[in-house]
PDB file of C-alpha atoms and ligand atoms in Angstrom:
ATOM      1  CA  MET A   2     -39.365  13.298  11.942  1.00 96.00           C
ATOM      2  CA  LYS A   3     -35.770  13.916  13.015  1.00 98.00           C
ATOM      3  CA  LEU A   4     -34.501  11.490  15.617  1.00 98.00           C
ATOM      4  CA  ILE A   5     -31.305  10.679  17.464  1.00 98.00           C
ATOM      5  CA  MET A   6     -30.690   7.291  19.084  1.00 98.00           C
ATOM      6  CA  LEU A   7     -28.644   7.519  22.279  1.00 98.00           C
ATOM      7  CA  GLY A   8     -27.369   4.597  24.312  1.00 97.00           C
ATOM      8  CA  ALA A   9     -24.332   2.532  25.204  1.00 97.00           C
ATOM      9  CA  PRO A  10     -22.645   0.231  22.683  1.00 96.00           C
ATOM     10  CA  GLY A  11     -24.924  -2.775  22.315  1.00 94.00           C
ATOM     11  CA  ALA A  12     -27.967  -1.060  23.840  1.00 97.00           C
ATOM     12  CA  GLY A  13     -29.939  -1.807  20.673  1.00 96.00           C
ATOM     13  CA  LYS A  14     -29.710   1.555  18.882  1.00 97.00           C
ATOM     14  CA  GLY A  15     -29.162  -0.063  15.489  1.00 96.00           C
ATOM     15  CA  THR A  16     -31.837  -2.713  16.026  1.00 96.00           C
ATOM     16  CA  GLN A  17     -34.469  -0.102  16.879  1.00 98.00           C
ATOM     17  CA  ALA A  18     -33.286   2.504  14.353  1.00 98.00           C
ATOM     18  CA  LYS A  19     -33.799   0.022  11.487  1.00 97.00           C
ATOM     19  CA  ARG A  20     -37.358  -0.665  12.622  1.00 97.00           C
ATOM     20  CA  ILE A  21     -38.117   3.044  13.029  1.00 98.00           C
ATOM     21  CA  ALA A  22     -36.723   3.735   9.551  1.00 98.00           C
ATOM     22  CA  ALA A  23     -38.905   1.007   8.021  1.00 97.00           C
ATOM     23  CA  LYS A  24     -42.091   2.038   9.829  1.00 98.00           C
ATOM     24  CA  TYR A  25     -41.850   5.797   9.275  1.00 98.00           C
ATOM     25  CA  GLY A  26     -40.178   5.719   5.851  1.00 98.00           C
ATOM     26  CA  ILE A  27     -37.100   7.714   6.811  1.00 98.00           C
ATOM     27  CA  PRO A  28     -33.417   6.821   6.281  1.00 98.00           C
ATOM     28  CA  HIS A  29     -31.374   5.136   9.011  1.00 98.00           C
ATOM     29  CA  ILE A  30     -28.017   6.886   9.231  1.00 98.00           C
ATOM     30  CA  SER A  31     -25.448   4.945  11.268  1.00 97.00           C
ATOM     31  CA  THR A  32     -21.970   6.475  11.463  1.00 97.00           C
ATOM     32  CA  GLY A  33     -20.602   3.090  12.578  1.00 95.00           C
ATOM     33  CA  ASP A  34     -22.051   1.445   9.429  1.00 94.00           C
ATOM     34  CA  ILE A  35     -20.636   4.260   7.262  1.00 95.00           C
ATOM     35  CA  PHE A  36     -17.160   3.715   8.733  1.00 95.00           C
ATOM     36  CA  ARG A  37     -17.392  -0.088   8.406  1.00 93.00           C
ATOM     37  CA  ALA A  38     -18.393   0.279   4.732  1.00 92.00           C
ATOM     38  CA  ASN A  39     -15.399   2.577   4.197  1.00 95.00           C
ATOM     39  CA  ILE A  40     -13.068   0.091   5.900  1.00 94.00           C
ATOM     40  CA  LYS A  41     -14.387  -2.717   3.742  1.00 91.00           C
ATOM     41  CA  ASN A  42     -13.857  -0.647   0.583  1.00 94.00           C
ATOM     42  CA  GLY A  43     -10.366   0.412   1.671  1.00 96.00           C
ATOM     43  CA  THR A  44     -11.017   4.185   1.435  1.00 97.00           C
ATOM     44  CA  GLU A  45      -8.793   6.834   3.052  1.00 97.00           C
ATOM     45  CA  LEU A  46     -11.557   7.591   5.560  1.00 96.00           C
ATOM     46  CA  GLY A  47     -11.837   3.884   6.345  1.00 97.00           C
ATOM     47  CA  LYS A  48      -8.089   3.583   6.965  1.00 97.00           C
ATOM     48  CA  LYS A  49      -8.136   6.545   9.336  1.00 96.00           C
ATOM     49  CA  ALA A  50     -11.254   5.369  11.191  1.00 97.00           C
ATOM     50  CA  GLN A  51     -10.099   1.776  11.615  1.00 96.00           C
ATOM     51  CA  THR A  52      -7.123   2.613  13.848  1.00 95.00           C
ATOM     52  CA  TYR A  53      -9.517   4.170  16.377  1.00 96.00           C
ATOM     53  CA  MET A  54     -12.377   1.700  16.046  1.00 96.00           C
ATOM     54  CA  ASP A  55     -10.204  -1.373  16.567  1.00 93.00           C
ATOM     55  CA  GLN A  56      -9.095   0.061  19.916  1.00 94.00           C
ATOM     56  CA  GLY A  57     -12.645   0.895  20.973  1.00 95.00           C
ATOM     57  CA  LEU A  58     -11.900   4.624  20.765  1.00 96.00           C
ATOM     58  CA  LEU A  59     -13.975   7.310  19.078  1.00 97.00           C
ATOM     59  CA  VAL A  60     -12.984   8.547  15.655  1.00 97.00           C
ATOM     60  CA  PRO A  61     -11.997  12.262  15.900  1.00 97.00           C
ATOM     61  CA  ASP A  62     -14.924  14.709  15.698  1.00 97.00           C
ATOM     62  CA  GLU A  63     -13.568  16.376  12.556  1.00 94.00           C
ATOM     63  CA  LEU A  64     -13.848  13.117  10.598  1.00 95.00           C
ATOM     64  CA  VAL A  65     -17.495  12.690  11.606  1.00 97.00           C
ATOM     65  CA  CYS A  66     -19.287  16.049  11.773  1.00 96.00           C
ATOM     66  CA  ASP A  67     -19.053  17.219   8.136  1.00 93.00           C
ATOM     67  CA  LEU A  68     -19.910  13.754   6.929  1.00 95.00           C
ATOM     68  CA  VAL A  69     -23.201  13.714   8.861  1.00 97.00           C
ATOM     69  CA  VAL A  70     -24.075  17.350   8.160  1.00 96.00           C
ATOM     70  CA  ASP A  71     -23.688  16.618   4.419  1.00 95.00           C
ATOM     71  CA  ARG A  72     -25.654  13.378   4.653  1.00 96.00           C
ATOM     72  CA  ILE A  73     -28.726  14.927   6.316  1.00 97.00           C
ATOM     73  CA  GLN A  74     -29.020  17.480   3.526  1.00 95.00           C
ATOM     74  CA  GLN A  75     -29.455  14.840   0.818  1.00 96.00           C
ATOM     75  CA  SER A  76     -32.867  14.592  -0.817  1.00 96.00           C
ATOM     76  CA  ASP A  77     -33.931  11.361   0.917  1.00 97.00           C
ATOM     77  CA  CYS A  78     -33.745  13.223   4.263  1.00 97.00           C
ATOM     78  CA  GLU A  79     -36.528  15.694   3.455  1.00 94.00           C
ATOM     79  CA  LYS A  80     -39.059  13.844   5.630  1.00 95.00           C
ATOM     80  CA  GLY A  81     -36.502  13.314   8.381  1.00 97.00           C
ATOM     81  CA  TYR A  82     -34.045  10.621   9.465  1.00 98.00           C
ATOM     82  CA  VAL A  83     -32.921   8.553  12.396  1.00 98.00           C
ATOM     83  CA  LEU A  84     -29.319   9.127  13.460  1.00 98.00           C
ATOM     84  CA  ASP A  85     -27.657   6.121  15.103  1.00 98.00           C
ATOM     85  CA  GLY A  86     -24.252   6.602  16.722  1.00 97.00           C
ATOM     86  CA  PHE A  87     -24.122  10.347  16.134  1.00 98.00           C
ATOM     87  CA  PRO A  88     -23.744  12.647  17.996  1.00 98.00           C
ATOM     88  CA  ARG A  89     -21.425  10.894  20.423  1.00 98.00           C
ATOM     89  CA  THR A  90     -19.599  13.803  22.038  1.00 98.00           C
ATOM     90  CA  ILE A  91     -20.684  17.255  23.204  1.00 98.00           C
ATOM     91  CA  PRO A  92     -18.789  18.961  20.337  1.00 98.00           C
ATOM     92  CA  GLN A  93     -20.638  16.691  17.852  1.00 98.00           C
ATOM     93  CA  ALA A  94     -23.995  17.587  19.430  1.00 98.00           C
ATOM     94  CA  GLU A  95     -23.123  21.290  19.280  1.00 98.00           C
ATOM     95  CA  ALA A  96     -22.092  20.973  15.629  1.00 97.00           C
ATOM     96  CA  LEU A  97     -25.389  19.245  14.804  1.00 98.00           C
ATOM     97  CA  THR A  98     -27.497  21.792  16.689  1.00 98.00           C
ATOM     98  CA  ALA A  99     -25.684  24.652  14.922  1.00 97.00           C
ATOM     99  CA  ALA A 100     -26.054  23.060  11.481  1.00 97.00           C
ATOM    100  CA  LEU A 101     -29.779  22.427  12.019  1.00 97.00           C
ATOM    101  CA  GLU A 102     -30.344  25.963  13.323  1.00 97.00           C
ATOM    102  CA  LYS A 103     -28.765  27.286  10.146  1.00 96.00           C
ATOM    103  CA  LEU A 104     -31.251  25.181   8.173  1.00 94.00           C
ATOM    104  CA  GLY A 105     -34.057  26.600  10.326  1.00 95.00           C
ATOM    105  CA  THR A 106     -34.882  23.317  12.019  1.00 96.00           C
ATOM    106  CA  GLY A 107     -34.072  21.033  14.953  1.00 97.00           C
ATOM    107  CA  ILE A 108     -34.482  17.451  16.095  1.00 98.00           C
ATOM    108  CA  ASP A 109     -37.767  16.102  17.483  1.00 98.00           C
ATOM    109  CA  TYR A 110     -36.425  13.570  19.992  1.00 98.00           C
ATOM    110  CA  ALA A 111     -33.219  12.087  21.312  1.00 98.00           C
ATOM    111  CA  ILE A 112     -34.303   8.575  22.328  1.00 98.00           C
ATOM    112  CA  ASN A 113     -32.119   7.084  25.044  1.00 98.00           C
ATOM    113  CA  VAL A 114     -32.133   3.283  25.039  1.00 98.00           C
ATOM    114  CA  GLU A 115     -31.157   2.542  28.621  1.00 97.00           C
ATOM    115  CA  VAL A 116     -29.300  -0.743  29.341  1.00 97.00           C
ATOM    116  CA  PRO A 117     -26.913  -1.401  32.276  1.00 95.00           C
ATOM    117  CA  ASP A 118     -23.305  -2.422  31.502  1.00 92.00           C
ATOM    118  CA  ALA A 119     -23.751  -5.965  32.859  1.00 89.00           C
ATOM    119  CA  ASN A 120     -26.430  -6.804  30.246  1.00 91.00           C
ATOM    120  CA  ILE A 121     -24.304  -5.316  27.479  1.00 92.00           C
ATOM    121  CA  LEU A 122     -21.280  -7.571  27.983  1.00 87.00           C
ATOM    122  CA  ASN A 123     -23.635 -10.541  27.611  1.00 84.00           C
ATOM    123  CA  ARG A 124     -25.202  -9.302  24.410  1.00 88.00           C
ATOM    124  CA  MET A 125     -22.111  -8.410  22.421  1.00 90.00           C
ATOM    125  CA  GLY A 126     -20.505 -11.847  22.272  1.00 87.00           C
ATOM    126  CA  GLY A 127     -23.651 -13.172  20.575  1.00 91.00           C
ATOM    127  CA  ARG A 128     -24.024 -10.407  18.045  1.00 92.00           C
ATOM    128  CA  ARG A 129     -23.422 -11.215  14.383  1.00 94.00           C
ATOM    129  CA  ALA A 130     -23.193  -8.455  11.811  1.00 93.00           C
ATOM    130  CA  CYS A 131     -23.604  -8.394   8.040  1.00 92.00           C
ATOM    131  CA  LEU A 132     -20.934  -6.284   6.380  1.00 86.00           C
ATOM    132  CA  GLY A 133     -22.953  -6.455   3.165  1.00 88.00           C
ATOM    133  CA  CYS A 134     -26.095  -4.579   4.247  1.00 89.00           C
ATOM    134  CA  GLY A 135     -25.539  -3.637   7.905  1.00 88.00           C
ATOM    135  CA  ALA A 136     -28.155  -6.043   9.296  1.00 92.00           C
ATOM    136  CA  THR A 137     -27.580  -7.204  12.873  1.00 93.00           C
ATOM    137  CA  TYR A 138     -28.465 -10.532  14.483  1.00 95.00           C
ATOM    138  CA  HIS A 139     -27.983 -12.262  17.795  1.00 94.00           C
ATOM    139  CA  VAL A 140     -27.282 -15.993  18.028  1.00 93.00           C
ATOM    140  CA  GLU A 141     -29.824 -16.342  20.841  1.00 92.00           C
ATOM    141  CA  PHE A 142     -32.169 -13.315  20.807  1.00 92.00           C
ATOM    142  CA  ASN A 143     -32.493 -12.726  17.060  1.00 94.00           C
ATOM    143  CA  PRO A 144     -30.957 -15.575  15.029  1.00 96.00           C
ATOM    144  CA  PRO A 145     -30.846 -15.553  11.189  1.00 97.00           C
ATOM    145  CA  LYS A 146     -32.904 -18.206   9.379  1.00 97.00           C
ATOM    146  CA  GLN A 147     -29.717 -19.990   8.293  1.00 97.00           C
ATOM    147  CA  GLU A 148     -26.721 -19.926  10.642  1.00 95.00           C
ATOM    148  CA  GLY A 149     -23.992 -17.512   9.535  1.00 96.00           C
ATOM    149  CA  VAL A 150     -25.931 -16.144   6.527  1.00 97.00           C
ATOM    150  CA  CYS A 151     -27.747 -12.782   6.257  1.00 97.00           C
ATOM    151  CA  ASP A 152     -31.537 -13.137   5.739  1.00 97.00           C
ATOM    152  CA  THR A 153     -31.656  -9.914   3.752  1.00 95.00           C
ATOM    153  CA  CYS A 154     -28.707 -10.081   1.360  1.00 96.00           C
ATOM    154  CA  GLY A 155     -27.224 -13.583   1.716  1.00 96.00           C
ATOM    155  CA  ALA A 156     -23.745 -12.363   2.720  1.00 95.00           C
ATOM    156  CA  GLU A 157     -21.710 -14.062   5.445  1.00 95.00           C
ATOM    157  CA  LEU A 158     -22.282 -12.926   9.052  1.00 96.00           C
ATOM    158  CA  VAL A 159     -19.255 -12.027  11.182  1.00 92.00           C
ATOM    159  CA  LEU A 160     -18.342 -11.147  14.756  1.00 91.00           C
ATOM    160  CA  ARG A 161     -17.360  -7.473  14.580  1.00 88.00           C
ATOM    161  CA  ASP A 162     -13.650  -6.843  15.317  1.00 85.00           C
ATOM    162  CA  ASP A 163     -14.624  -4.459  18.121  1.00 90.00           C
ATOM    163  CA  ASP A 164     -16.955  -6.992  19.812  1.00 90.00           C
ATOM    164  CA  LYS A 165     -14.140  -8.855  21.580  1.00 86.00           C
ATOM    165  CA  PRO A 166     -14.710  -8.641  25.372  1.00 86.00           C
ATOM    166  CA  GLU A 167     -11.655  -6.421  26.102  1.00 86.00           C
ATOM    167  CA  THR A 168     -12.669  -3.953  23.391  1.00 92.00           C
ATOM    168  CA  VAL A 169     -16.306  -3.917  24.526  1.00 93.00           C
ATOM    169  CA  GLN A 170     -15.176  -2.871  28.028  1.00 93.00           C
ATOM    170  CA  LYS A 171     -13.084  -0.062  26.513  1.00 95.00           C
ATOM    171  CA  ARG A 172     -16.070   1.090  24.414  1.00 95.00           C
ATOM    172  CA  LEU A 173     -18.225   1.152  27.550  1.00 96.00           C
ATOM    173  CA  ASP A 174     -15.625   3.279  29.364  1.00 96.00           C
ATOM    174  CA  VAL A 175     -15.471   5.669  26.417  1.00 97.00           C
ATOM    175  CA  TYR A 176     -19.280   5.789  26.350  1.00 97.00           C
ATOM    176  CA  HIS A 177     -19.550   6.783  30.015  1.00 97.00           C
ATOM    177  CA  GLU A 178     -16.866   9.419  29.663  1.00 98.00           C
ATOM    178  CA  GLN A 179     -17.708  11.026  26.314  1.00 97.00           C
ATOM    179  CA  THR A 180     -21.253  10.100  25.268  1.00 98.00           C
ATOM    180  CA  GLN A 181     -23.309   9.851  28.459  1.00 97.00           C
ATOM    181  CA  PRO A 182     -23.094  13.658  28.985  1.00 98.00           C
ATOM    182  CA  LEU A 183     -25.380  13.952  25.947  1.00 98.00           C
ATOM    183  CA  ILE A 184     -28.273  12.699  28.093  1.00 98.00           C
ATOM    184  CA  ASP A 185     -27.950  15.885  30.096  1.00 98.00           C
ATOM    185  CA  TYR A 186     -27.486  17.987  26.968  1.00 98.00           C
ATOM    186  CA  TYR A 187     -30.737  16.760  25.380  1.00 98.00           C
ATOM    187  CA  THR A 188     -32.615  16.850  28.701  1.00 98.00           C
ATOM    188  CA  LYS A 189     -31.767  20.546  28.989  1.00 98.00           C
ATOM    189  CA  ALA A 190     -32.878  21.034  25.384  1.00 97.00           C
ATOM    190  CA  GLY A 191     -36.243  19.428  26.295  1.00 98.00           C
ATOM    191  CA  LYS A 192     -35.755  16.681  23.690  1.00 98.00           C
ATOM    192  CA  LEU A 193     -34.884  13.589  25.731  1.00 98.00           C
ATOM    193  CA  ALA A 194     -37.109  10.510  25.722  1.00 98.00           C
ATOM    194  CA  GLU A 195     -36.144   7.373  27.673  1.00 98.00           C
ATOM    195  CA  VAL A 196     -36.972   3.761  26.865  1.00 98.00           C
ATOM    196  CA  ASP A 197     -36.070   0.655  28.863  1.00 98.00           C
ATOM    197  CA  GLY A 198     -33.689  -1.237  26.571  1.00 98.00           C
ATOM    198  CA  THR A 199     -33.511  -4.335  28.774  1.00 97.00           C
ATOM    199  CA  LYS A 200     -36.954  -5.429  27.585  1.00 97.00           C
ATOM    200  CA  ASP A 201     -37.624  -7.689  24.640  1.00 95.00           C
ATOM    201  CA  MET A 202     -36.887  -6.033  21.238  1.00 96.00           C
ATOM    202  CA  ASP A 203     -40.593  -5.889  20.336  1.00 97.00           C
ATOM    203  CA  ASP A 204     -41.466  -4.216  23.649  1.00 98.00           C
ATOM    204  CA  VAL A 205     -38.725  -1.638  23.190  1.00 98.00           C
ATOM    205  CA  PHE A 206     -40.076  -0.869  19.726  1.00 98.00           C
ATOM    206  CA  ALA A 207     -43.651  -0.632  21.055  1.00 98.00           C
ATOM    207  CA  ALA A 208     -42.497   1.962  23.611  1.00 98.00           C
ATOM    208  CA  ILE A 209     -40.881   3.993  20.820  1.00 98.00           C
ATOM    209  CA  VAL A 210     -44.022   3.840  18.676  1.00 98.00           C
ATOM    210  CA  ASP A 211     -46.031   5.027  21.707  1.00 98.00           C
ATOM    211  CA  LEU A 212     -43.766   8.033  21.860  1.00 97.00           C
ATOM    212  CA  LEU A 213     -43.743   8.835  18.130  1.00 97.00           C
ATOM    213  CA  GLY A 214     -47.331   7.932  17.282  1.00 95.00           C
ATOM    214  CA  GLU A 215     -48.675   5.369  14.790  1.00 88.00           C
TER     215      GLU A 215
HETATM  216  P1  AP5 B  10     -21.195   1.864  16.297  1.00 96.79           P
HETATM  217  O1  AP5 B  10     -21.300   0.971  15.135  1.00 96.79           O
HETATM  218  O2  AP5 B  10     -22.155   2.997  16.441  1.00 96.79           O
HETATM  219  O3  AP5 B  10     -21.198   0.979  17.612  1.00 96.79           O
HETATM  220  P2  AP5 B  10     -21.769   1.246  19.093  1.00 96.79           P
HETATM  221  O4  AP5 B  10     -22.316   2.530  19.489  1.00 96.79           O
HETATM  222  O5  AP5 B  10     -20.682   0.741  19.935  1.00 96.79           O
HETATM  223  O6  AP5 B  10     -23.059   0.479  19.101  1.00 96.79           O
HETATM  224  P3  AP5 B  10     -23.317  -0.921  18.555  1.00 96.79           P
HETATM  225  O7  AP5 B  10     -23.563  -0.864  17.085  1.00 96.79           O
HETATM  226  O8  AP5 B  10     -22.255  -1.850  19.060  1.00 96.79           O
HETATM  227  O9  AP5 B  10     -24.634  -1.279  19.347  1.00 96.79           O
HETATM  228  P4  AP5 B  10     -26.157  -0.913  19.070  1.00 96.79           P
HETATM  229  O10 AP5 B  10     -26.653  -0.032  20.158  1.00 96.79           O
HETATM  230  O11 AP5 B  10     -26.385  -0.484  17.659  1.00 96.79           O
HETATM  231  O12 AP5 B  10     -26.788  -2.340  19.338  1.00 96.79           O
HETATM  232  P5  AP5 B  10     -27.419  -3.424  18.337  1.00 96.79           P
HETATM  233  O13 AP5 B  10     -28.745  -2.960  17.870  1.00 96.79           O
HETATM  234  O14 AP5 B  10     -26.423  -3.875  17.325  1.00 96.79           O
HETATM  235  O15 AP5 B  10     -19.723   2.468  16.360  1.00 96.79           O
HETATM  236  C1  AP5 B  10     -18.586   1.647  16.242  1.00 96.79           C
HETATM  237  C2  AP5 B  10     -17.334   2.505  16.328  1.00 96.79           C
HETATM  238  O16 AP5 B  10     -17.319   3.480  15.266  1.00 96.79           O
HETATM  239  C3  AP5 B  10     -17.212   3.341  17.618  1.00 96.79           C
HETATM  240  O17 AP5 B  10     -16.647   2.599  18.666  1.00 96.79           O
HETATM  241  C4  AP5 B  10     -16.313   4.476  17.115  1.00 96.79           C
HETATM  242  O18 AP5 B  10     -14.966   4.074  17.057  1.00 96.79           O
HETATM  243  C5  AP5 B  10     -16.794   4.719  15.699  1.00 96.79           C
HETATM  244  N1  AP5 B  10     -17.836   5.753  15.615  1.00 96.79           N
HETATM  245  C6  AP5 B  10     -19.125   5.589  15.184  1.00 96.79           C
HETATM  246  N2  AP5 B  10     -19.818   6.749  15.259  1.00 96.79           N
HETATM  247  C7  AP5 B  10     -18.946   7.681  15.760  1.00 96.79           C
HETATM  248  C8  AP5 B  10     -19.069   9.051  16.095  1.00 96.79           C
HETATM  249  N3  AP5 B  10     -20.228   9.723  15.938  1.00 96.79           N
HETATM  250  N4  AP5 B  10     -17.989   9.681  16.606  1.00 96.79           N
HETATM  251  C9  AP5 B  10     -16.804   9.026  16.780  1.00 96.79           C
HETATM  252  N5  AP5 B  10     -16.638   7.733  16.498  1.00 96.79           N
HETATM  253  C10 AP5 B  10     -17.689   7.049  15.988  1.00 96.79           C
HETATM  254  O19 AP5 B  10     -27.666  -4.592  19.410  1.00 96.79           O
HETATM  255  C11 AP5 B  10     -26.580  -5.279  20.009  1.00 96.79           C
HETATM  256  C12 AP5 B  10     -26.878  -6.798  20.095  1.00 96.79           C
HETATM  257  O20 AP5 B  10     -27.935  -7.015  21.029  1.00 96.79           O
HETATM  258  C13 AP5 B  10     -27.366  -7.389  18.764  1.00 96.79           C
HETATM  259  O21 AP5 B  10     -26.869  -8.688  18.640  1.00 96.79           O
HETATM  260  C14 AP5 B  10     -28.896  -7.386  18.896  1.00 96.79           C
HETATM  261  O22 AP5 B  10     -29.478  -8.400  18.112  1.00 96.79           O
HETATM  262  C15 AP5 B  10     -29.077  -7.588  20.391  1.00 96.79           C
HETATM  263  N6  AP5 B  10     -30.241  -6.890  20.945  1.00 96.79           N
HETATM  264  C16 AP5 B  10     -30.706  -5.649  20.592  1.00 96.79           C
HETATM  265  N7  AP5 B  10     -31.793  -5.319  21.318  1.00 96.79           N
HETATM  266  C17 AP5 B  10     -32.014  -6.359  22.167  1.00 96.79           C
HETATM  267  C18 AP5 B  10     -32.986  -6.627  23.193  1.00 96.79           C
HETATM  268  N8  AP5 B  10     -33.951  -5.739  23.486  1.00 96.79           N
HETATM  269  N9  AP5 B  10     -32.887  -7.797  23.874  1.00 96.79           N
HETATM  270  C19 AP5 B  10     -31.904  -8.701  23.579  1.00 96.79           C
HETATM  271  N10 AP5 B  10     -30.964  -8.511  22.622  1.00 96.79           N
HETATM  272  C20 AP5 B  10     -31.012  -7.365  21.934  1.00 96.79           C
HETATM  273 MG1   MG B  11     -25.100  -0.202  15.986  1.00 96.79          MG
HETATM  274 ZN1   ZN B  12     -26.923  -8.473   4.723  1.00 96.79          ZN
END
């Protein structure tokens, strides 16, 4: 099962992708998590990516495409994968389609998690992220068992640098300009599926399972 999660920043792509990965036994591949891990480890890629991410801008396509195309050819991806945060521009989608065609395959669904901007601004201030394992919480909607500590790995939870209100607005603008056109792209390809992301997390997941099958 090869899936793409589409949706605005904070729509719940990561939240749902983790649950999909666990239920269907496929890897969750988040380009945002890959960049954050590189920043934390001080790699060259991390240094390059950080200058864009901190401003709420997209990292250039050439730093992203090869990375993902390599990742999806690793052995744990044989049964499929769920891509979260990629593709994010039309050139990225075209690069993915071309790479998959070369491998004689294609994606099954691009799942668009639809949430209006007003709800998003509310959500982001309450998000807490684990830089250890990539887990995501919300102080109100999905709190950890112990405040400020990751349930899964015990690391400290932080407010992401790009979750400050001014940066969130910039990310939303960038989303509408560069990423939203992908909804049209995958509709034309006959691959788009829509879910209402304003619902409770469990209801959103139930709608996805309805689509994908038990
Ligand atoms: P990335 O990490 O992908 O961030 P994003 O797309 O902005 O999305 P988020 O991770 O902020 O949101 P999400 O949809 O995963 O929501 P979540 O599940 O956490 O990218 C960060 C940066 O990296 C980009 O800005 C860019 O610079 C760069 N980058 C990454 N990929 C790139 C690419 N392909 N090309 C170029 N640049 C790239 O949920 C949000 C919050 O809401 C959480 O607190 C959660 O608990 C809560 N929540 C979730 N669902 C619900 C619900 N149903 N009800 C109530 N609360 C909910
Ligand atoms: Mg995410
Ligand atoms: Zn953790």
